[in-house]
Tab-separated table of N, CA and C in Angstrom:
chain	number	residue	atom	x	y	z
G	1	ASP	N	3.540	-10.023	-13.157
G	1	ASP	CA	4.848	-9.841	-13.770
G	1	ASP	C	5.473	-8.571	-13.211
G	2	ALA	N	6.469	-8.715	-12.389
G	2	ALA	CA	7.074	-7.576	-11.697
G	2	ALA	C	7.808	-6.634	-12.645
G	3	ARG	N	8.056	-7.061	-13.871
G	3	ARG	CA	8.791	-6.202	-14.798
G	3	ARG	C	7.889	-5.218	-15.526
G	4	SER	N	6.610	-5.454	-15.516
G	4	SER	CA	5.673	-4.712	-16.341
G	4	SER	C	5.183	-3.438	-15.657
G	5	GLY	N	5.419	-2.302	-16.301
G	5	GLY	CA	4.909	-1.035	-15.788
G	5	GLY	C	3.394	-0.994	-15.796
G	6	SER	N	2.774	-1.588	-16.831
G	6	SER	CA	1.317	-1.562	-16.905
G	6	SER	C	0.701	-2.332	-15.741
G	7	LYS	N	1.276	-3.465	-15.372
G	7	LYS	CA	0.734	-4.231	-14.247
G	7	LYS	C	0.988	-3.518	-12.927
G	8	ALA	N	2.155	-2.912	-12.782
G	8	ALA	CA	2.446	-2.156	-11.559
G	8	ALA	C	1.494	-0.967	-11.444
G	9	ASN	N	1.306	-0.242	-12.547
G	9	ASN	CA	0.402	0.908	-12.527
G	9	ASN	C	-1.036	0.479	-12.225
G	10	LYS	N	-1.464	-0.647	-12.810
G	10	LYS	CA	-2.818	-1.153	-12.562
G	10	LYS	C	-2.975	-1.524	-11.091
G	11	PHE	N	-1.976	-2.172	-10.528
G	11	PHE	CA	-2.000	-2.558	-9.121
G	11	PHE	C	-2.211	-1.334	-8.230
G	12	PHE	N	-1.452	-0.276	-8.494
G	12	PHE	CA	-1.560	0.926	-7.669
G	12	PHE	C	-2.838	1.709	-7.945
G	13	THR	N	-3.324	1.669	-9.167
G	13	THR	CA	-4.572	2.353	-9.500
G	13	THR	C	-5.732	1.802	-8.675
G	14	GLU	N	-5.714	0.497	-8.414
G	14	GLU	CA	-6.772	-0.097	-7.592
G	14	GLU	C	-6.794	0.534	-6.203
G	15	TYR	N	-5.645	0.854	-5.659
G	15	TYR	CA	-5.573	1.547	-4.367
G	15	TYR	C	-6.008	3.007	-4.517
G	16	HIS	N	-5.478	3.669	-5.526
G	16	HIS	CA	-5.763	5.088	-5.730
G	16	HIS	C	-7.255	5.333	-5.935
G	17	ASP	N	-7.920	4.405	-6.614
G	17	ASP	CA	-9.351	4.553	-6.884
G	17	ASP	C	-10.192	4.597	-5.612
G	18	VAL	N	-9.666	4.072	-4.524
G	18	VAL	CA	-10.410	4.094	-3.255
G	18	VAL	C	-9.745	5.023	-2.239
G	19	GLY	N	-8.888	5.924	-2.730
G	19	GLY	CA	-8.306	6.945	-1.870
G	19	GLY	C	-7.142	6.486	-1.012
G	20	ILE	N	-6.497	5.401	-1.387
G	20	ILE	CA	-5.343	4.901	-0.641
G	20	ILE	C	-4.093	5.099	-1.498
G	21	TYR	N	-3.064	5.696	-0.908
G	21	TYR	CA	-1.841	5.987	-1.636
G	21	TYR	C	-0.663	5.363	-0.887
G	22	PRO	N	-0.370	4.095	-1.189
G	22	PRO	CA	0.671	3.388	-0.429
G	22	PRO	C	2.066	3.936	-0.704
G	23	TYR	N	2.891	3.841	0.319
G	23	TYR	CA	4.312	4.154	0.203
G	23	TYR	C	5.054	2.833	0.161
G	24	LEU	N	6.030	2.742	-0.699
G	24	LEU	CA	6.759	1.491	-0.890
G	24	LEU	C	8.107	1.560	-0.199
G	25	THR	N	8.342	0.612	0.662
G	25	THR	CA	9.645	0.537	1.318
G	25	THR	C	10.197	-0.867	1.152
G	26	ILE	N	11.493	-0.942	1.034
G	26	ILE	CA	12.189	-2.224	0.978
G	26	ILE	C	13.127	-2.214	2.169
G	27	THR	N	12.841	-3.048	3.114
G	27	THR	CA	13.605	-3.026	4.349
G	27	THR	C	14.700	-4.083	4.320
G	28	PRO	N	15.939	-3.657	4.497
G	28	PRO	CA	16.995	-4.664	4.611
G	28	PRO	C	16.810	-5.443	5.916
G	29	THR	N	17.173	-6.703	5.906
G	29	THR	CA	17.010	-7.529	7.105
G	29	THR	C	18.353	-8.097	7.549
G	30	LEU	N	18.404	-8.431	8.797
G	30	LEU	CA	19.618	-9.040	9.351
G	30	LEU	C	19.717	-10.494	8.902
G	31	GLU	N	20.939	-10.954	8.713
G	31	GLU	CA	21.136	-12.360	8.370
G	31	GLU	C	20.797	-13.254	9.545
G	32	ARG	N	21.024	-12.754	10.747
G	32	ARG	CA	20.696	-13.520	11.953
G	32	ARG	C	20.312	-12.549	13.058
G	33	GLU	N	19.450	-13.004	13.939
G	33	GLU	CA	18.985	-12.147	15.029
G	33	GLU	C	19.248	-12.755	16.400
G	34	ASP	N	19.992	-13.829	16.432
G	34	ASP	CA	20.294	-14.462	17.718
G	34	ASP	C	21.509	-13.774	18.363
G	35	LEU	N	21.367	-12.474	18.560
G	35	LEU	CA	22.416	-11.643	19.133
G	35	LEU	C	21.938	-11.111	20.475
G	36	ASN	N	22.872	-10.649	21.282
G	36	ASN	CA	22.436	-10.043	22.541
G	36	ASN	C	21.734	-8.719	22.229
G	37	ALA	N	20.959	-8.241	23.177
G	37	ALA	CA	20.096	-7.075	22.945
G	37	ALA	C	20.865	-5.848	22.482
G	38	ASP	N	22.015	-5.575	23.092
G	38	ASP	CA	22.789	-4.388	22.705
G	38	ASP	C	23.300	-4.499	21.278
G	39	GLU	N	23.835	-5.661	20.924
G	39	GLU	CA	24.362	-5.863	19.573
G	39	GLU	C	23.224	-5.820	18.547
G	40	LEU	N	22.089	-6.413	18.889
G	40	LEU	CA	20.934	-6.400	18.012
G	40	LEU	C	20.455	-4.968	17.770
G	41	PHE	N	20.441	-4.143	18.810
G	41	PHE	CA	20.043	-2.744	18.685
G	41	PHE	C	20.975	-2.015	17.717
G	42	VAL	N	22.278	-2.192	17.877
G	42	VAL	CA	23.260	-1.531	17.011
G	42	VAL	C	23.086	-1.989	15.563
G	43	LYS	N	22.912	-3.286	15.357
G	43	LYS	CA	22.750	-3.817	13.998
G	43	LYS	C	21.477	-3.270	13.344
G	44	ARG	N	20.406	-3.171	14.120
G	44	ARG	CA	19.156	-2.629	13.560
G	44	ARG	C	19.288	-1.142	13.246
G	45	GLN	N	20.007	-0.416	14.075
G	45	GLN	CA	20.268	1.001	13.786
G	45	GLN	C	21.070	1.130	12.495
G	46	ASP	N	22.041	0.243	12.291
G	46	ASP	CA	22.822	0.243	11.046
G	46	ASP	C	21.908	0.012	9.842
G	47	LEU	N	20.967	-0.926	9.974
G	47	LEU	CA	20.036	-1.200	8.871
G	47	LEU	C	19.194	0.035	8.546
G	48	ILE	N	18.720	0.708	9.567
G	48	ILE	CA	17.922	1.919	9.337
G	48	ILE	C	18.762	2.982	8.637
G	49	ARG	N	20.010	3.115	9.068
G	49	ARG	CA	20.908	4.101	8.469
G	49	ARG	C	21.173	3.784	6.995
G	50	GLU	N	21.215	2.506	6.659
G	50	GLU	CA	21.525	2.074	5.288
G	50	GLU	C	20.283	1.883	4.420
G	51	ALA	N	19.094	2.020	5.014
G	51	ALA	CA	17.852	1.686	4.307
G	51	ALA	C	17.674	2.470	3.009
G	52	SER	N	17.946	3.756	3.019
G	52	SER	CA	17.711	4.566	1.817
G	52	SER	C	18.600	4.146	0.658
G	53	SER	N	19.874	3.934	0.914
G	53	SER	CA	20.762	3.524	-0.184
G	53	SER	C	20.419	2.112	-0.653
G	54	TYR	N	20.011	1.248	0.282
G	54	TYR	CA	19.583	-0.108	-0.072
G	54	TYR	C	18.368	-0.042	-0.995
G	55	GLU	N	17.379	0.766	-0.612
G	55	GLU	CA	16.172	0.908	-1.427
G	55	GLU	C	16.477	1.531	-2.784
G	56	ASP	N	17.321	2.554	-2.793
G	56	ASP	CA	17.679	3.192	-4.064
G	56	ASP	C	18.273	2.171	-5.028
G	57	ALA	N	19.152	1.316	-4.515
G	57	ALA	CA	19.780	0.295	-5.356
G	57	ALA	C	18.742	-0.708	-5.866
G	58	LYS	N	17.829	-1.132	-4.994
G	58	LYS	CA	16.787	-2.090	-5.396
G	58	LYS	C	15.854	-1.470	-6.445
G	59	PHE	N	15.451	-0.225	-6.241
G	59	PHE	CA	14.561	0.425	-7.193
G	59	PHE	C	15.269	0.645	-8.528
G	60	GLN	N	16.540	1.031	-8.479
G	60	GLN	CA	17.309	1.208	-9.706
G	60	GLN	C	17.406	-0.112	-10.474
G	61	ALA	N	17.603	-1.213	-9.751
G	61	ALA	CA	17.637	-2.532	-10.395
G	61	ALA	C	16.298	-2.843	-11.054
G	62	TRP	N	15.177	-2.490	-10.364
G	62	TRP	CA	13.860	-2.722	-10.962
G	62	TRP	C	13.697	-1.893	-12.231
G	63	LEU	N	14.127	-0.624	-12.181
G	63	LEU	CA	14.016	0.230	-13.370
G	63	LEU	C	14.815	-0.333	-14.539
G	64	GLU	N	15.989	-0.873	-14.253
G	64	GLU	CA	16.808	-1.480	-15.311
G	64	GLU	C	16.133	-2.718	-15.883
G	65	THR	N	15.543	-3.542	-15.012
G	65	THR	CA	14.807	-4.721	-15.473
G	65	THR	C	13.615	-4.289	-16.321
G	66	HIS	N	12.913	-3.254	-15.864
G	66	HIS	CA	11.759	-2.755	-16.607
G	66	HIS	C	12.187	-2.202	-17.971
G	67	ALA	N	13.310	-1.516	-18.025
G	67	ALA	CA	13.805	-0.984	-19.303
G	67	ALA	C	14.100	-2.123	-20.275
G	68	ARG	N	14.711	-3.199	-19.786
G	68	ARG	CA	14.974	-4.356	-20.650
G	68	ARG	C	13.655	-4.990	-21.117
G	69	TYR	N	12.678	-5.064	-20.217
G	69	TYR	CA	11.366	-5.611	-20.571
G	69	TYR	C	10.711	-4.767	-21.658
G	70	ARG	N	10.837	-3.461	-21.547
G	70	ARG	CA	10.223	-2.562	-22.535
G	70	ARG	C	10.849	-2.716	-23.913
G	71	GLU	N	12.083	-3.234	-23.967
G	71	GLU	CA	12.687	-3.506	-25.274
G	71	GLU	C	11.904	-4.589	-26.005
G	72	THR	N	11.324	-5.528	-25.250
G	72	THR	CA	10.521	-6.589	-25.870
G	72	THR	C	9.067	-6.162	-26.049
G	73	ASP	N	8.618	-5.171	-25.245
G	73	ASP	CA	7.251	-4.669	-25.340
G	73	ASP	C	7.272	-3.147	-25.202
G	74	PRO	N	7.626	-2.443	-26.299
G	74	PRO	CA	7.758	-0.983	-26.235
G	74	PRO	C	6.467	-0.254	-25.868
G	75	GLN	N	5.320	-0.916	-26.006
G	75	GLN	CA	4.043	-0.292	-25.668
G	75	GLN	C	3.795	-0.252	-24.163
G	76	ASP	N	4.556	-1.031	-23.400
G	76	ASP	CA	4.351	-1.067	-21.956
G	76	ASP	C	4.747	0.279	-21.360
G	77	PRO	N	3.857	0.886	-20.562
G	77	PRO	CA	4.168	2.210	-20.002
G	77	PRO	C	5.201	2.128	-18.887
G	78	ILE	N	5.816	3.262	-18.626
G	78	ILE	CA	6.738	3.337	-17.504
G	78	ILE	C	5.930	3.464	-16.216
G	79	LEU	N	6.584	3.257	-15.094
G	79	LEU	CA	5.919	3.402	-13.806
G	79	LEU	C	5.496	4.856	-13.649
G	80	GLU	N	4.253	5.065	-13.254
G	80	GLU	CA	3.725	6.425	-13.134
G	80	GLU	C	4.510	7.216	-12.097
G	81	ALA	N	4.736	8.498	-12.388
G	81	ALA	CA	5.507	9.365	-11.494
G	81	ALA	C	4.869	9.449	-10.110
G	82	GLU	N	3.536	9.415	-10.060
G	82	GLU	CA	2.838	9.489	-8.773
G	82	GLU	C	3.237	8.326	-7.872
G	83	VAL	N	3.413	7.157	-8.469
G	83	VAL	CA	3.824	5.980	-7.698
G	83	VAL	C	5.296	6.079	-7.324
G	84	SER	N	6.127	6.404	-8.277
G	84	SER	CA	7.562	6.432	-7.997
G	84	SER	C	7.948	7.530	-7.010
G	85	SER	N	7.074	8.531	-6.836
G	85	SER	CA	7.368	9.591	-5.861
G	85	SER	C	7.152	9.120	-4.425
G	86	ARG	N	6.530	7.954	-4.252
G	86	ARG	CA	6.275	7.433	-2.907
G	86	ARG	C	7.076	6.167	-2.639
G	87	ILE	N	8.250	6.104	-3.183
G	87	ILE	CA	9.101	4.934	-2.965
G	87	ILE	C	10.215	5.310	-2.012
G	88	GLY	N	10.381	4.525	-0.986
G	88	GLY	CA	11.513	4.694	-0.093
G	88	GLY	C	11.156	5.037	1.335
G	89	PHE	N	11.964	4.540	2.231
G	89	PHE	CA	11.788	4.741	3.665
G	89	PHE	C	11.821	6.222	4.011
G	90	ARG	N	12.738	6.967	3.405
G	90	ARG	CA	12.889	8.393	3.705
G	90	ARG	C	11.598	9.148	3.416
G	91	VAL	N	10.997	8.901	2.262
G	91	VAL	CA	9.762	9.571	1.861
G	91	VAL	C	8.601	9.132	2.759
G	92	ALA	N	8.520	7.845	3.044
G	92	ALA	CA	7.447	7.335	3.904
G	92	ALA	C	7.575	7.904	5.312
G	93	LYS	N	8.802	8.000	5.814
G	93	LYS	CA	9.030	8.538	7.156
G	93	LYS	C	8.597	10.001	7.223
G	94	GLU	N	8.901	10.780	6.191
G	94	GLU	CA	8.495	12.185	6.168
G	94	GLU	C	6.969	12.305	6.137
G	95	LYS	N	6.310	11.447	5.373
G	95	LYS	CA	4.848	11.485	5.301
G	95	LYS	C	4.228	11.069	6.637
G	96	MET	N	4.775	10.020	7.263
G	96	MET	CA	4.254	9.592	8.563
G	96	MET	C	4.403	10.703	9.592
G	97	ARG	N	5.520	11.389	9.561
G	97	ARG	CA	5.745	12.498	10.495
G	97	ARG	C	4.724	13.608	10.258
G	98	GLU	N	4.495	13.935	8.992
G	98	GLU	CA	3.512	14.965	8.640
G	98	GLU	C	2.119	14.584	9.146
G	99	VAL	N	1.712	13.339	8.920
G	99	VAL	CA	0.391	12.876	9.345
G	99	VAL	C	0.278	12.914	10.869
G	100	MET	N	1.314	12.467	11.569
G	100	MET	CA	1.281	12.458	13.036
G	100	MET	C	1.217	13.874	13.596
G	101	LEU	N	1.991	14.793	13.027
G	101	LEU	CA	1.960	16.175	13.516
G	101	LEU	C	0.617	16.838	13.239
G	102	LEU	N	0.064	16.595	12.071
G	102	LEU	CA	-1.251	17.141	11.736
G	102	LEU	C	-2.312	16.579	12.675
G	103	ASP	N	-2.250	15.280	12.936
G	103	ASP	CA	-3.196	14.658	13.859
G	103	ASP	C	-3.043	15.239	15.261
G	104	THR	N	-1.806	15.432	15.689
G	104	THR	CA	-1.555	16.016	17.013
G	104	THR	C	-2.130	17.428	17.087
G	105	ALA	N	-1.853	18.229	16.067
G	105	ALA	CA	-2.361	19.607	16.060
G	105	ALA	C	-3.888	19.630	16.051
G	106	THR	N	-4.499	18.700	15.339
G	106	THR	CA	-5.958	18.634	15.259
G	106	THR	C	-6.566	18.222	16.595
G	107	ARG	N	-5.941	17.271	17.258
G	107	ARG	CA	-6.490	16.727	18.512
G	107	ARG	C	-6.068	17.513	19.757
G	108	LEU	N	-5.067	18.332	19.648
G	108	LEU	CA	-4.543	19.027	20.813
G	108	LEU	C	-5.600	19.837	21.567
G	109	PRO	N	-6.435	20.622	20.900
G	109	PRO	CA	-7.458	21.360	21.660
G	109	PRO	C	-8.369	20.432	22.481
G	110	GLU	N	-8.759	19.316	21.901
G	110	GLU	CA	-9.611	18.352	22.600
G	110	GLU	C	-8.878	17.756	23.812
G	111	VAL	N	-7.611	17.434	23.635
G	111	VAL	CA	-6.805	16.873	24.728
G	111	VAL	C	-6.637	17.907	25.837
G	112	LEU	N	-6.323	19.146	25.472
G	112	LEU	CA	-6.164	20.194	26.483
G	112	LEU	C	-7.464	20.431	27.247
G	113	GLN	N	-8.570	20.416	26.541
G	113	GLN	CA	-9.864	20.594	27.189
G	113	GLN	C	-10.121	19.457	28.188
G	114	ALA	N	-9.814	18.229	27.799
G	114	ALA	CA	-10.008	17.088	28.685
G	114	ALA	C	-9.090	17.184	29.904
G	115	LEU	N	-7.855	17.649	29.692
G	115	LEU	CA	-6.927	17.815	30.814
G	115	LEU	C	-7.408	18.899	31.777
G	116	ARG	N	-7.879	20.020	31.234
G	116	ARG	CA	-8.391	21.088	32.094
G	116	ARG	C	-9.574	20.581	32.926
G	117	LYS	N	-10.452	19.828	32.292
G	117	LYS	CA	-11.608	19.277	32.994
G	117	LYS	C	-11.146	18.314	34.092
G	118	GLU	N	-10.156	17.508	33.774
G	118	GLU	CA	-9.624	16.534	34.745
G	118	GLU	C	-9.019	17.221	35.960
G	119	PHE	N	-8.321	18.333	35.740
G	119	PHE	CA	-7.614	19.009	36.830
G	119	PHE	C	-8.451	20.071	37.536
G	120	SER	N	-9.674	20.321	37.085
G	120	SER	CA	-10.484	21.342	37.762
G	120	SER	C	-11.478	20.731	38.730
């Protein structure tokens, strides 16, 4: 039941219990993709540019649906803040960038050492 905070929280708890913290993104899609490459590129760039507002609207709609559901079941909890803090392309993109930079910084000494060995 997509309206239930308890079911959503339980779903995410199963991931959290094993150390996985998913980020939720809702990607807008093109109505058609049978376009030439240049036009397709521009349309996809437009989708990326609009992704955050699209996701915000979808999440707000879910929150409104959940609020109406809670009127029938006031005991149902709200979506946990830990989960709602990882919703959206913008947040996921920032986390991916952080992970990639950390990985690069961690591996850089090893890569430089291998390059020095290769060139000596």
